[in-house]
Amino acid sequence: MILMKDLNREQEMILLMSRMSMSEAVVNRIDTLIRDKELNWNYILQVCIKNKILGLFWGNIVRLKYVEFLPSKILQVMKFHYLGIKNRTVAYIKEAESIMRVFEERNMKAAFLKGAYLVPHMYKEYGLRNMNDIDIMIGYQDAKAISDIMGSLGYVQGEYHYEEDAIVPFSRQKQILWKMQVNNMAPFLKRSENDYINCYKVDFCMSLDLKLKREDVENLLNRCAANALTPSIFFLHLCCHFYKEAVNLIWIYNNNDINLIKLCDLREYVISHMTEQDIIQTIQLANELDYSEAVYYAFYCLQSIFSDGFEDRYMELLQIKDKEFVNFFGKRDLEQERRWEKGVLDRIFSVSNRDELRDDLPKYRMMS
């Protein structure tokens, strides 16, 4: 377990509750902390919202039978948030399944990523983890066919404008720029009749990171069967996605660079869905295809937050010559990459890490 001497009681509580798999020592420590009548529950609520773990936190409160220890107003907010996530996620999963059925009927090679896979297969309880979109891996050669299929399903490539309550299609110029700079197709949107969802959003991933090596995804998909990634390939993508968002300016600028739900995804997938051989295969793929920094960074952050004891061993197997890279960000946007002033824990508990950017702005204002 991570040494928590530098954390206050509320921060320690948040880290201990940001997981599904718990040792007896973790459960015992949670029991001690939650009986502390001086806990600042407003702070806990704020940090849980920022780190997108409020549903998970509430689920653990219920599972461990600690509902009676929460102030009534905090209890209501957490419970209603959980129920909202559940309603929203059920609708998103149904939509994802309907899209995948069409792909299977057309013999399209595609596989769910991130929440679209993790919620039904790992979290299982639909109120624990929010879904803001449906992420699907496809080969670049299928992009045109995918666009046609999504159009037939009522989807438009564009962005939702809250003020007008409307989906505004992307211009051709913006679509071309997106293809040149982002590893996903421009997002597909469709209006939803669900009160918790303005519009469904679907992202199609065609490369693992912003190096845009699309041939890697095509080759990896060909190693998989039945439109489902192997554990080693799924985890490789999860690491690449995490690293991309943690160190690039657009995600830092939009306060979506690093949070506990992403780290919980990584940790729980390793614990519940991967064998030793699966992890070794991920490391071999990362070394072979030049994604070793992404996998190393994921294990480095897991060690910084959870310290389960397996991280060092796998980090040593990755072909990293200069491990100082974990202390820097902004290589893609800045003339010279910049050293983080905050450590991983400080970034987790900061309301925003935008102050790290100083006066710099992202070159590319698109989100994937």
C-alpha atoms as a printed R data frame, in Angstrom:
    type eleno elety resid chain resno       x       y       z
1   ATOM     1    CA   MET     A     1   0.000   0.000   0.000
2   ATOM     2    CA   ILE     A     2   1.200   3.525  -0.746
3   ATOM     3    CA   LEU     A     3   2.800   5.419   2.131
4   ATOM     4    CA   MET     A     4   0.266   8.108   2.957
5   ATOM     5    CA   LYS     A     5   2.114  10.116   5.561
6   ATOM     6    CA   ASP     A     6   2.142  13.191   3.304
7   ATOM     7    CA   LEU     A     7  -1.628  13.088   2.736
8   ATOM     8    CA   ASN     A     8  -4.402  14.427   4.898
9   ATOM     9    CA   ARG     A     9  -7.178  12.096   6.053
10  ATOM    10    CA   GLU     A    10  -9.557  13.126   3.276
11  ATOM    11    CA   GLN     A    11  -6.964  12.525   0.544
12  ATOM    12    CA   GLU     A    12  -6.048   9.157   2.007
13  ATOM    13    CA   MET     A    13  -9.720   8.189   2.109
14  ATOM    14    CA   ILE     A    14 -10.175   9.175  -1.537
15  ATOM    15    CA   LEU     A    15  -7.216   7.106  -2.725
16  ATOM    16    CA   LEU     A    16  -8.303   4.072  -0.727
17  ATOM    17    CA   MET     A    17 -11.824   4.264  -2.179
18  ATOM    18    CA   SER     A    18 -10.644   4.770  -5.785
19  ATOM    19    CA   ARG     A    19 -10.467   1.048  -6.456
20  ATOM    20    CA   MET     A    20 -12.579  -2.065  -6.644
21  ATOM    21    CA   SER     A    21 -10.023  -4.653  -5.475
22  ATOM    22    CA   MET     A    22  -9.189  -4.042  -1.808
23  ATOM    23    CA   SER     A    23  -6.880  -5.837   0.574
24  ATOM    24    CA   GLU     A    24  -7.884  -6.437   4.175
25  ATOM    25    CA   ALA     A    25  -5.449  -3.695   5.248
26  ATOM    26    CA   VAL     A    26  -7.156  -1.184   2.934
27  ATOM    27    CA   VAL     A    27 -10.623  -2.107   4.225
28  ATOM    28    CA   ASN     A    28  -9.459  -1.776   7.818
29  ATOM    29    CA   ARG     A    29  -7.932   1.643   7.160
30  ATOM    30    CA   ILE     A    30 -11.119   2.842   5.466
31  ATOM    31    CA   ASP     A    31 -13.063   1.696   8.521
32  ATOM    32    CA   THR     A    32 -10.818   3.770  10.789
33  ATOM    33    CA   LEU     A    33 -11.011   6.876   8.618
34  ATOM    34    CA   ILE     A    34 -14.750   6.888   7.986
35  ATOM    35    CA   ARG     A    35 -15.496   6.805  11.699
36  ATOM    36    CA   ASP     A    36 -13.646  10.115  12.040
37  ATOM    37    CA   LYS     A    37 -16.404  12.661  12.602
38  ATOM    38    CA   GLU     A    38 -14.125  15.510  11.534
39  ATOM    39    CA   LEU     A    39 -13.734  14.425   7.907
40  ATOM    40    CA   ASN     A    40 -14.243  17.305   5.470
41  ATOM    41    CA   TRP     A    41 -16.921  15.760   3.268
42  ATOM    42    CA   ASN     A    42 -17.279  18.848   1.083
43  ATOM    43    CA   TYR     A    43 -13.610  18.509   0.107
44  ATOM    44    CA   ILE     A    44 -14.041  14.783  -0.548
45  ATOM    45    CA   LEU     A    45 -17.032  15.534  -2.777
46  ATOM    46    CA   GLN     A    46 -15.099  18.170  -4.748
47  ATOM    47    CA   VAL     A    47 -12.086  15.916  -5.375
48  ATOM    48    CA   CYS     A    48 -14.287  12.938  -6.308
49  ATOM    49    CA   ILE     A    49 -16.100  15.030  -8.907
50  ATOM    50    CA   LYS     A    50 -12.834  16.333 -10.387
51  ATOM    51    CA   ASN     A    51 -11.422  12.803 -10.573
52  ATOM    52    CA   LYS     A    52 -14.656  11.281 -11.949
53  ATOM    53    CA   ILE     A    53 -14.887   8.710  -9.150
54  ATOM    54    CA   LEU     A    54 -18.015   9.884  -7.344
55  ATOM    55    CA   GLY     A    55 -20.016   6.894  -8.584
56  ATOM    56    CA   LEU     A    56 -17.222   4.515  -7.595
57  ATOM    57    CA   PHE     A    57 -16.869   6.168  -4.177
58  ATOM    58    CA   TRP     A    58 -20.593   5.817  -3.510
59  ATOM    59    CA   GLY     A    59 -20.574   2.208  -4.721
60  ATOM    60    CA   ASN     A    60 -17.834   1.392  -2.225
61  ATOM    61    CA   ILE     A    61 -19.690   3.196   0.569
62  ATOM    62    CA   VAL     A    62 -22.721   0.974  -0.092
63  ATOM    63    CA   ARG     A    63 -20.674  -2.202  -0.574
64  ATOM    64    CA   LEU     A    64 -18.773  -1.665   2.693
65  ATOM    65    CA   LYS     A    65 -21.989  -0.649   4.507
66  ATOM    66    CA   TYR     A    66 -20.922   2.859   5.568
67  ATOM    67    CA   VAL     A    67 -23.939   4.865   4.345
68  ATOM    68    CA   GLU     A    68 -24.857   5.862   7.895
69  ATOM    69    CA   PHE     A    69 -21.556   7.725   8.358
70  ATOM    70    CA   LEU     A    70 -22.198  10.237   5.535
71  ATOM    71    CA   PRO     A    71 -23.815  13.628   6.194
72  ATOM    72    CA   SER     A    72 -27.321  13.564   4.726
73  ATOM    73    CA   LYS     A    73 -26.670  16.231   2.068
74  ATOM    74    CA   ILE     A    74 -23.490  14.499   0.883
75  ATOM    75    CA   LEU     A    75 -25.336  11.175   0.830
76  ATOM    76    CA   GLN     A    76 -28.071  12.601  -1.397
77  ATOM    77    CA   VAL     A    77 -25.624  14.120  -3.875
78  ATOM    78    CA   MET     A    78 -23.574  10.916  -4.143
79  ATOM    79    CA   LYS     A    79 -26.616   8.660  -4.453
80  ATOM    80    CA   PHE     A    80 -28.301  10.832  -7.100
81  ATOM    81    CA   HIS     A    81 -25.009  11.113  -9.016
82  ATOM    82    CA   TYR     A    82 -24.679   7.330  -8.989
83  ATOM    83    CA   LEU     A    83 -28.254   6.878 -10.226
84  ATOM    84    CA   GLY     A    84 -27.683   9.444 -12.988
85  ATOM    85    CA   ILE     A    85 -24.505   7.661 -14.122
86  ATOM    86    CA   LYS     A    86 -26.374   4.346 -14.102
87  ATOM    87    CA   ASN     A    87 -29.226   5.675 -16.233
88  ATOM    88    CA   ARG     A    88 -26.805   7.313 -18.654
89  ATOM    89    CA   THR     A    89 -24.498   4.318 -18.899
90  ATOM    90    CA   VAL     A    90 -27.298   1.814 -19.512
91  ATOM    91    CA   ALA     A    91 -28.414   3.931 -22.471
92  ATOM    92    CA   TYR     A    92 -24.855   4.260 -23.782
93  ATOM    93    CA   ILE     A    93 -24.194   0.515 -23.565
94  ATOM    94    CA   LYS     A    94 -27.431  -0.272 -25.430
95  ATOM    95    CA   GLU     A    95 -26.430   2.195 -28.150
96  ATOM    96    CA   ALA     A    96 -22.919   0.713 -28.339
97  ATOM    97    CA   GLU     A    97 -24.290  -2.806 -28.695
98  ATOM    98    CA   SER     A    98 -26.667  -1.744 -31.472
99  ATOM    99    CA   ILE     A    99 -23.799  -0.126 -33.409
100 ATOM   100    CA   MET     A   100 -21.591  -3.197 -33.009
101 ATOM   101    CA   ARG     A   101 -24.379  -5.479 -34.263
102 ATOM   102    CA   VAL     A   102 -24.483  -3.500 -37.500
103 ATOM   103    CA   PHE     A   103 -20.704  -3.772 -37.871
104 ATOM   104    CA   GLU     A   104 -20.850  -7.528 -37.319
105 ATOM   105    CA   GLU     A   105 -23.608  -7.867 -39.923
106 ATOM   106    CA   ARG     A   106 -21.360  -6.025 -42.389
107 ATOM   107    CA   ASN     A   107 -18.277  -8.081 -41.359
108 ATOM   108    CA   MET     A   108 -16.480  -4.941 -40.190
109 ATOM   109    CA   LYS     A   109 -13.438  -5.459 -37.941
110 ATOM   110    CA   ALA     A   110 -13.944  -3.333 -34.813
111 ATOM   111    CA   ALA     A   111 -13.458  -3.602 -31.042
112 ATOM   112    CA   PHE     A   112 -14.713  -1.666 -28.034
113 ATOM   113    CA   LEU     A   113 -12.214   0.381 -26.014
114 ATOM   114    CA   LYS     A   114 -12.177   2.050 -22.584
115 ATOM   115    CA   GLY     A   115 -15.569   2.392 -20.892
116 ATOM   116    CA   ALA     A   116 -17.552   0.687 -23.651
117 ATOM   117    CA   TYR     A   117 -15.697  -2.516 -22.725
118 ATOM   118    CA   LEU     A   118 -14.749  -1.880 -19.090
119 ATOM   119    CA   VAL     A   119 -18.210  -0.994 -17.786
120 ATOM   120    CA   PRO     A   120 -20.016  -4.223 -18.771
121 ATOM   121    CA   HIS     A   121 -17.022  -6.561 -18.392
122 ATOM   122    CA   MET     A   122 -15.031  -5.187 -15.444
123 ATOM   123    CA   TYR     A   123 -17.063  -2.688 -13.396
124 ATOM   124    CA   LYS     A   124 -20.342  -4.494 -14.189
125 ATOM   125    CA   GLU     A   125 -22.278  -2.242 -11.808
126 ATOM   126    CA   TYR     A   126 -23.303   0.509 -14.251
127 ATOM   127    CA   GLY     A   127 -23.394   3.375 -11.772
128 ATOM   128    CA   LEU     A   128 -19.728   3.086 -10.841
129 ATOM   129    CA   ARG     A   129 -18.140   4.587 -13.965
130 ATOM   130    CA   ASN     A   130 -19.456   7.283 -16.246
131 ATOM   131    CA   MET     A   131 -19.399   7.078 -20.052
132 ATOM   132    CA   ASN     A   132 -19.125  10.275 -22.095
133 ATOM   133    CA   ASP     A   133 -18.714   8.490 -25.412
134 ATOM   134    CA   ILE     A   134 -18.335   5.130 -27.132
135 ATOM   135    CA   ASP     A   135 -14.759   4.351 -28.140
136 ATOM   136    CA   ILE     A   136 -14.164   1.802 -30.890
137 ATOM   137    CA   MET     A   137 -10.928   0.662 -32.562
138 ATOM   138    CA   ILE     A   138 -11.038   0.277 -36.345
139 ATOM   139    CA   GLY     A   139  -8.561  -0.068 -39.182
140 ATOM   140    CA   TYR     A   140  -7.858   3.028 -41.272
141 ATOM   141    CA   GLN     A   141  -8.853   1.192 -44.443
142 ATOM   142    CA   ASP     A   142 -12.424   0.891 -43.093
143 ATOM   143    CA   ALA     A   143 -12.866   4.597 -42.295
144 ATOM   144    CA   LYS     A   144 -14.986   5.388 -45.389
145 ATOM   145    CA   ALA     A   145 -17.260   2.396 -44.835
146 ATOM   146    CA   ILE     A   146 -17.604   3.302 -41.157
147 ATOM   147    CA   SER     A   147 -18.617   6.859 -42.083
148 ATOM   148    CA   ASP     A   148 -21.312   5.524 -44.399
149 ATOM   149    CA   ILE     A   149 -22.651   3.144 -41.770
150 ATOM   150    CA   MET     A   150 -22.742   5.835 -39.081
151 ATOM   151    CA   GLY     A   151 -24.550   8.189 -41.449
152 ATOM   152    CA   SER     A   152 -27.160   5.514 -42.081
153 ATOM   153    CA   LEU     A   153 -27.639   5.242 -38.301
154 ATOM   154    CA   GLY     A   154 -28.361   8.965 -38.017
155 ATOM   155    CA   TYR     A   155 -24.920  10.132 -36.864
156 ATOM   156    CA   VAL     A   156 -23.182  13.325 -37.988
157 ATOM   157    CA   GLN     A   157 -19.512  14.251 -37.599
158 ATOM   158    CA   GLY     A   158 -19.596  17.465 -35.617
159 ATOM   159    CA   GLU     A   159 -19.833  19.023 -32.181
160 ATOM   160    CA   TYR     A   160 -22.685  19.763 -29.825
161 ATOM   161    CA   HIS     A   161 -23.440  23.432 -29.073
162 ATOM   162    CA   TYR     A   162 -25.205  23.792 -25.727
163 ATOM   163    CA   GLU     A   163 -26.435  27.305 -26.396
164 ATOM   164    CA   GLU     A   164 -28.367  26.289 -29.514
165 ATOM   165    CA   ASP     A   165 -29.016  22.730 -28.298
166 ATOM   166    CA   ALA     A   166 -27.862  21.550 -31.703
167 ATOM   167    CA   ILE     A   167 -25.246  19.406 -33.421
168 ATOM   168    CA   VAL     A   168 -23.128  21.512 -35.755
169 ATOM   169    CA   PRO     A   169 -21.416  19.481 -38.523
170 ATOM   170    CA   PHE     A   170 -17.675  19.930 -38.988
171 ATOM   171    CA   SER     A   171 -16.488  21.801 -42.051
172 ATOM   172    CA   ARG     A   172 -14.445  19.829 -44.573
173 ATOM   173    CA   GLN     A   173 -11.388  21.882 -43.557
174 ATOM   174    CA   LYS     A   174 -11.783  20.884 -39.905
175 ATOM   175    CA   GLN     A   175 -12.260  17.225 -40.834
176 ATOM   176    CA   ILE     A   176  -9.017  17.292 -42.854
177 ATOM   177    CA   LEU     A   177  -7.140  18.971 -39.997
178 ATOM   178    CA   TRP     A   178  -8.532  16.359 -37.587
179 ATOM   179    CA   LYS     A   179  -7.215  13.518 -39.796
180 ATOM   180    CA   MET     A   180  -3.762  15.114 -39.833
181 ATOM   181    CA   GLN     A   181  -3.445  15.800 -36.089
182 ATOM   182    CA   VAL     A   182  -5.624  13.390 -34.089
183 ATOM   183    CA   ASN     A   183  -5.553   9.601 -33.799
184 ATOM   184    CA   ASN     A   184  -9.365   9.312 -33.897
185 ATOM   185    CA   MET     A   185 -11.825  10.069 -36.646
186 ATOM   186    CA   ALA     A   186 -13.764  13.262 -36.030
187 ATOM   187    CA   PRO     A   187 -16.493  12.322 -33.499
188 ATOM   188    CA   PHE     A   188 -19.897  11.103 -34.637
189 ATOM   189    CA   LEU     A   189 -22.886  12.569 -32.787
190 ATOM   190    CA   LYS     A   190 -26.583  11.702 -32.699
191 ATOM   191    CA   ARG     A   191 -29.365  13.266 -30.658
192 ATOM   192    CA   SER     A   192 -30.595  11.214 -27.721
193 ATOM   193    CA   GLU     A   193 -34.062  10.940 -26.226
194 ATOM   194    CA   ASN     A   194 -32.556  10.080 -22.829
195 ATOM   195    CA   ASP     A   195 -32.870  12.916 -20.303
196 ATOM   196    CA   TYR     A   196 -29.288  12.288 -19.130
197 ATOM   197    CA   ILE     A   197 -27.686  12.467 -22.602
198 ATOM   198    CA   ASN     A   198 -27.940  15.401 -24.998
199 ATOM   199    CA   CYS     A   199 -26.400  13.379 -27.796
200 ATOM   200    CA   TYR     A   200 -24.529  10.128 -28.193
201 ATOM   201    CA   LYS     A   201 -20.889  10.503 -29.147
202 ATOM   202    CA   VAL     A   202 -18.827   7.814 -30.890
203 ATOM   203    CA   ASP     A   203 -15.046   8.012 -31.353
204 ATOM   204    CA   PHE     A   204 -13.253   5.695 -33.754
205 ATOM   205    CA   CYS     A   205  -9.587   5.112 -32.905
206 ATOM   206    CA   MET     A   206  -7.306   4.405 -35.890
207 ATOM   207    CA   SER     A   207  -3.894   4.651 -34.175
208 ATOM   208    CA   LEU     A   208  -2.632   4.167 -30.642
209 ATOM   209    CA   ASP     A   209  -1.282   7.681 -30.105
210 ATOM   210    CA   LEU     A   210  -0.496  10.971 -31.808
211 ATOM   211    CA   LYS     A   211   2.380   9.459 -33.793
212 ATOM   212    CA   LEU     A   212  -0.500   8.260 -36.025
213 ATOM   213    CA   LYS     A   213   1.031   4.884 -36.946
214 ATOM   214    CA   ARG     A   214  -2.208   3.516 -38.353
215 ATOM   215    CA   GLU     A   215  -0.610   0.342 -39.629
216 ATOM   216    CA   ASP     A   216  -0.045  -0.733 -36.017
217 ATOM   217    CA   VAL     A   217  -3.768  -0.733 -35.273
218 ATOM   218    CA   GLU     A   218  -4.560  -2.634 -38.456
219 ATOM   219    CA   ASN     A   219  -1.970  -5.288 -37.591
220 ATOM   220    CA   LEU     A   220  -3.130  -5.542 -33.977
221 ATOM   221    CA   LEU     A   221  -6.782  -5.907 -35.006
222 ATOM   222    CA   ASN     A   222  -5.790  -8.737 -37.326
223 ATOM   223    CA   ARG     A   223  -4.363 -10.607 -34.320
224 ATOM   224    CA   CYS     A   224  -7.762 -10.537 -32.613
225 ATOM   225    CA   ALA     A   225 -10.910 -12.530 -33.240
226 ATOM   226    CA   ALA     A   226 -14.637 -11.914 -32.804
227 ATOM   227    CA   ASN     A   227 -14.340  -8.120 -32.541
228 ATOM   228    CA   ALA     A   228 -12.677  -8.251 -29.123
229 ATOM   229    CA   LEU     A   229  -9.101  -7.254 -28.321
230 ATOM   230    CA   THR     A   230  -6.798  -9.607 -26.484
231 ATOM   231    CA   PRO     A   231  -5.949  -8.439 -22.936
232 ATOM   232    CA   SER     A   232  -2.400  -7.486 -23.948
233 ATOM   233    CA   ILE     A   233  -3.588  -5.304 -26.853
234 ATOM   234    CA   PHE     A   234  -6.448  -3.752 -24.867
235 ATOM   235    CA   PHE     A   235  -4.065  -2.802 -22.056
236 ATOM   236    CA   LEU     A   236  -1.530  -1.407 -24.538
237 ATOM   237    CA   HIS     A   237  -4.190   0.924 -25.913
238 ATOM   238    CA   LEU     A   238  -5.288   1.884 -22.389
239 ATOM   239    CA   CYS     A   239  -1.697   2.875 -21.525
240 ATOM   240    CA   CYS     A   240  -1.203   4.823 -24.766
241 ATOM   241    CA   HIS     A   241  -4.458   6.694 -24.275
242 ATOM   242    CA   PHE     A   242  -3.592   7.509 -20.665
243 ATOM   243    CA   TYR     A   243  -0.120   8.778 -21.577
244 ATOM   244    CA   LYS     A   244  -1.416  10.869 -24.486
245 ATOM   245    CA   GLU     A   245  -3.870  12.731 -22.270
246 ATOM   246    CA   ALA     A   246  -1.492  13.077 -19.318
247 ATOM   247    CA   VAL     A   247   1.276  14.964 -21.162
248 ATOM   248    CA   ASN     A   248  -0.319  16.885 -24.040
249 ATOM   249    CA   LEU     A   249  -1.381  20.495 -23.610
250 ATOM   250    CA   ILE     A   250  -4.945  20.265 -24.905
251 ATOM   251    CA   TRP     A   251  -5.931  17.777 -22.175
252 ATOM   252    CA   ILE     A   252  -4.059  19.721 -19.494
253 ATOM   253    CA   TYR     A   253  -5.740  22.923 -20.698
254 ATOM   254    CA   ASN     A   254  -9.178  21.267 -20.537
255 ATOM   255    CA   ASN     A   255  -8.540  19.779 -17.060
256 ATOM   256    CA   ASN     A   256  -8.715  16.211 -18.337
257 ATOM   257    CA   ASP     A   257  -5.042  15.264 -18.173
258 ATOM   258    CA   ILE     A   258  -4.922  12.841 -15.243
259 ATOM   259    CA   ASN     A   259  -7.545  11.577 -12.834
260 ATOM   260    CA   LEU     A   260  -8.278   8.662 -10.568
261 ATOM   261    CA   ILE     A   261 -10.875   6.925 -12.737
262 ATOM   262    CA   LYS     A   262  -8.284   6.475 -15.504
263 ATOM   263    CA   LEU     A   263  -5.844   5.036 -12.985
264 ATOM   264    CA   CYS     A   264  -8.546   2.793 -11.546
265 ATOM   265    CA   ASP     A   265  -9.230   1.507 -15.084
266 ATOM   266    CA   LEU     A   266  -5.553   0.600 -15.471
267 ATOM   267    CA   ARG     A   267  -5.143  -0.965 -12.032
268 ATOM   268    CA   GLU     A   268  -8.308  -3.026 -12.021
269 ATOM   269    CA   TYR     A   269  -7.738  -4.295 -15.562
270 ATOM   270    CA   VAL     A   270  -4.274  -5.559 -14.616
271 ATOM   271    CA   ILE     A   271  -5.605  -7.223 -11.465
272 ATOM   272    CA   SER     A   272  -8.824  -8.733 -12.810
273 ATOM   273    CA   HIS     A   273  -8.269  -9.321 -16.527
274 ATOM   274    CA   MET     A   274  -4.573  -9.997 -17.115
275 ATOM   275    CA   THR     A   275  -2.315 -12.951 -16.479
276 ATOM   276    CA   GLU     A   276   1.427 -12.626 -16.066
277 ATOM   277    CA   GLN     A   277   1.811 -13.727 -19.681
278 ATOM   278    CA   ASP     A   278  -0.664 -11.066 -20.863
279 ATOM   279    CA   ILE     A   279   1.402  -8.341 -19.186
280 ATOM   280    CA   ILE     A   280   4.630  -9.706 -20.653
281 ATOM   281    CA   GLN     A   281   2.991  -9.685 -24.096
282 ATOM   282    CA   THR     A   282   1.983  -6.035 -23.629
283 ATOM   283    CA   ILE     A   283   5.575  -5.178 -22.717
284 ATOM   284    CA   GLN     A   284   6.898  -7.081 -25.739
285 ATOM   285    CA   LEU     A   285   4.484  -5.238 -28.034
286 ATOM   286    CA   ALA     A   286   5.400  -1.893 -26.466
287 ATOM   287    CA   ASN     A   287   9.121  -2.527 -26.959
288 ATOM   288    CA   GLU     A   288   8.625  -3.811 -30.504
289 ATOM   289    CA   LEU     A   289   6.303  -1.022 -31.713
290 ATOM   290    CA   ASP     A   290   7.856   1.907 -29.802
291 ATOM   291    CA   TYR     A   291   5.157   2.452 -27.178
292 ATOM   292    CA   SER     A   292   7.363   1.562 -24.215
293 ATOM   293    CA   GLU     A   293   7.237   5.084 -22.762
294 ATOM   294    CA   ALA     A   294   3.430   4.964 -22.599
295 ATOM   295    CA   VAL     A   295   3.365   1.639 -20.758
296 ATOM   296    CA   TYR     A   296   6.194   2.686 -18.436
297 ATOM   297    CA   TYR     A   297   4.386   5.943 -17.624
298 ATOM   298    CA   ALA     A   298   1.184   4.059 -16.787
299 ATOM   299    CA   PHE     A   299   3.002   1.768 -14.354
300 ATOM   300    CA   TYR     A   300   4.905   4.746 -12.935
301 ATOM   301    CA   CYS     A   301   1.653   6.563 -12.132
302 ATOM   302    CA   LEU     A   302   0.071   3.401 -10.724
303 ATOM   303    CA   GLN     A   303   3.053   3.070  -8.424
304 ATOM   304    CA   SER     A   304   2.760   6.733  -7.411
305 ATOM   305    CA   ILE     A   305  -0.917   6.343  -6.463
306 ATOM   306    CA   PHE     A   306  -1.549   2.714  -5.447
307 ATOM   307    CA   SER     A   307   1.870   1.057  -5.055
308 ATOM   308    CA   ASP     A   308   0.553  -2.511  -5.242
309 ATOM   309    CA   GLY     A   309   4.038  -3.963  -5.559
310 ATOM   310    CA   PHE     A   310   4.002  -5.254  -9.140
311 ATOM   311    CA   GLU     A   311   4.892  -2.000 -10.900
312 ATOM   312    CA   ASP     A   312   8.710  -1.979 -10.521
313 ATOM   313    CA   ARG     A   313   9.138  -5.437 -12.004
314 ATOM   314    CA   TYR     A   314   7.271  -4.579 -15.190
315 ATOM   315    CA   MET     A   315   8.846  -1.142 -15.517
316 ATOM   316    CA   GLU     A   316  12.278  -2.785 -15.574
317 ATOM   317    CA   LEU     A   317  11.276  -4.987 -18.516
318 ATOM   318    CA   LEU     A   318  10.505  -1.970 -20.703
319 ATOM   319    CA   GLN     A   319  13.262  -0.634 -22.932
320 ATOM   320    CA   ILE     A   320  13.627   2.839 -21.436
321 ATOM   321    CA   LYS     A   321  17.064   4.419 -21.548
322 ATOM   322    CA   ASP     A   322  16.232   7.775 -19.974
323 ATOM   323    CA   LYS     A   323  13.569   7.475 -17.282
324 ATOM   324    CA   GLU     A   324  13.565  11.235 -16.688
325 ATOM   325    CA   PHE     A   325  10.907  11.568 -19.379
326 ATOM   326    CA   VAL     A   326   8.207  10.962 -16.711
327 ATOM   327    CA   ASN     A   327   8.959  14.407 -15.299
328 ATOM   328    CA   PHE     A   328   8.224  16.302 -18.530
329 ATOM   329    CA   PHE     A   329   5.234  17.253 -20.686
330 ATOM   330    CA   GLY     A   330   4.357  19.264 -23.788
331 ATOM   331    CA   LYS     A   331   6.778  17.787 -26.321
332 ATOM   332    CA   ARG     A   332   4.215  18.111 -29.113
333 ATOM   333    CA   ASP     A   333   3.157  21.716 -28.480
334 ATOM   334    CA   LEU     A   334   6.162  23.459 -26.952
335 ATOM   335    CA   GLU     A   335   9.502  24.320 -28.529
336 ATOM   336    CA   GLN     A   336  11.088  22.638 -25.534
337 ATOM   337    CA   GLU     A   337   9.230  20.184 -23.325
338 ATOM   338    CA   ARG     A   338   8.679  21.423 -19.786
339 ATOM   339    CA   ARG     A   339   9.324  19.828 -16.401
340 ATOM   340    CA   TRP     A   340   6.308  19.296 -14.168
341 ATOM   341    CA   GLU     A   341   6.351  21.471 -11.079
342 ATOM   342    CA   LYS     A   342   3.868  19.109  -9.380
343 ATOM   343    CA   GLY     A   343   4.236  15.418  -8.724
344 ATOM   344    CA   VAL     A   344   1.575  12.881  -9.714
345 ATOM   345    CA   LEU     A   345  -0.222  13.070  -6.359
346 ATOM   346    CA   ASP     A   346  -0.296  16.867  -6.417
347 ATOM   347    CA   ARG     A   347  -1.734  16.821  -9.923
348 ATOM   348    CA   ILE     A   348  -4.459  14.405  -8.819
349 ATOM   349    CA   PHE     A   349  -5.515  16.640  -5.926
350 ATOM   350    CA   SER     A   350  -5.207  19.965  -7.757
351 ATOM   351    CA   VAL     A   351  -8.453  21.529  -8.936
352 ATOM   352    CA   SER     A   352  -6.657  22.211 -12.219
353 ATOM   353    CA   ASN     A   353  -3.160  21.720 -13.636
354 ATOM   354    CA   ARG     A   354  -3.580  24.509 -16.164
355 ATOM   355    CA   ASP     A   355  -1.179  26.631 -14.100
356 ATOM   356    CA   GLU     A   356   1.627  24.340 -15.340
357 ATOM   357    CA   LEU     A   357   1.105  25.781 -18.832
358 ATOM   358    CA   ARG     A   358   1.942  29.327 -17.689
359 ATOM   359    CA   ASP     A   359   0.997  31.454 -20.708
360 ATOM   360    CA   ASP     A   360   1.265  28.708 -23.328
361 ATOM   361    CA   LEU     A   361  -1.787  27.483 -25.206
362 ATOM   362    CA   PRO     A   362  -2.234  24.229 -27.162
363 ATOM   363    CA   LYS     A   363  -1.456  24.430 -30.865
364 ATOM   364    CA   TYR     A   364  -4.290  22.066 -31.659
365 ATOM   365    CA   ARG     A   365  -7.662  22.853 -30.043
366 ATOM   366    CA   MET     A   366  -9.338  19.570 -30.976
367 ATOM   367    CA   MET     A   367 -10.201  16.822 -28.537
368 ATOM   368    CA   SER     A   368 -10.113  13.103 -29.362
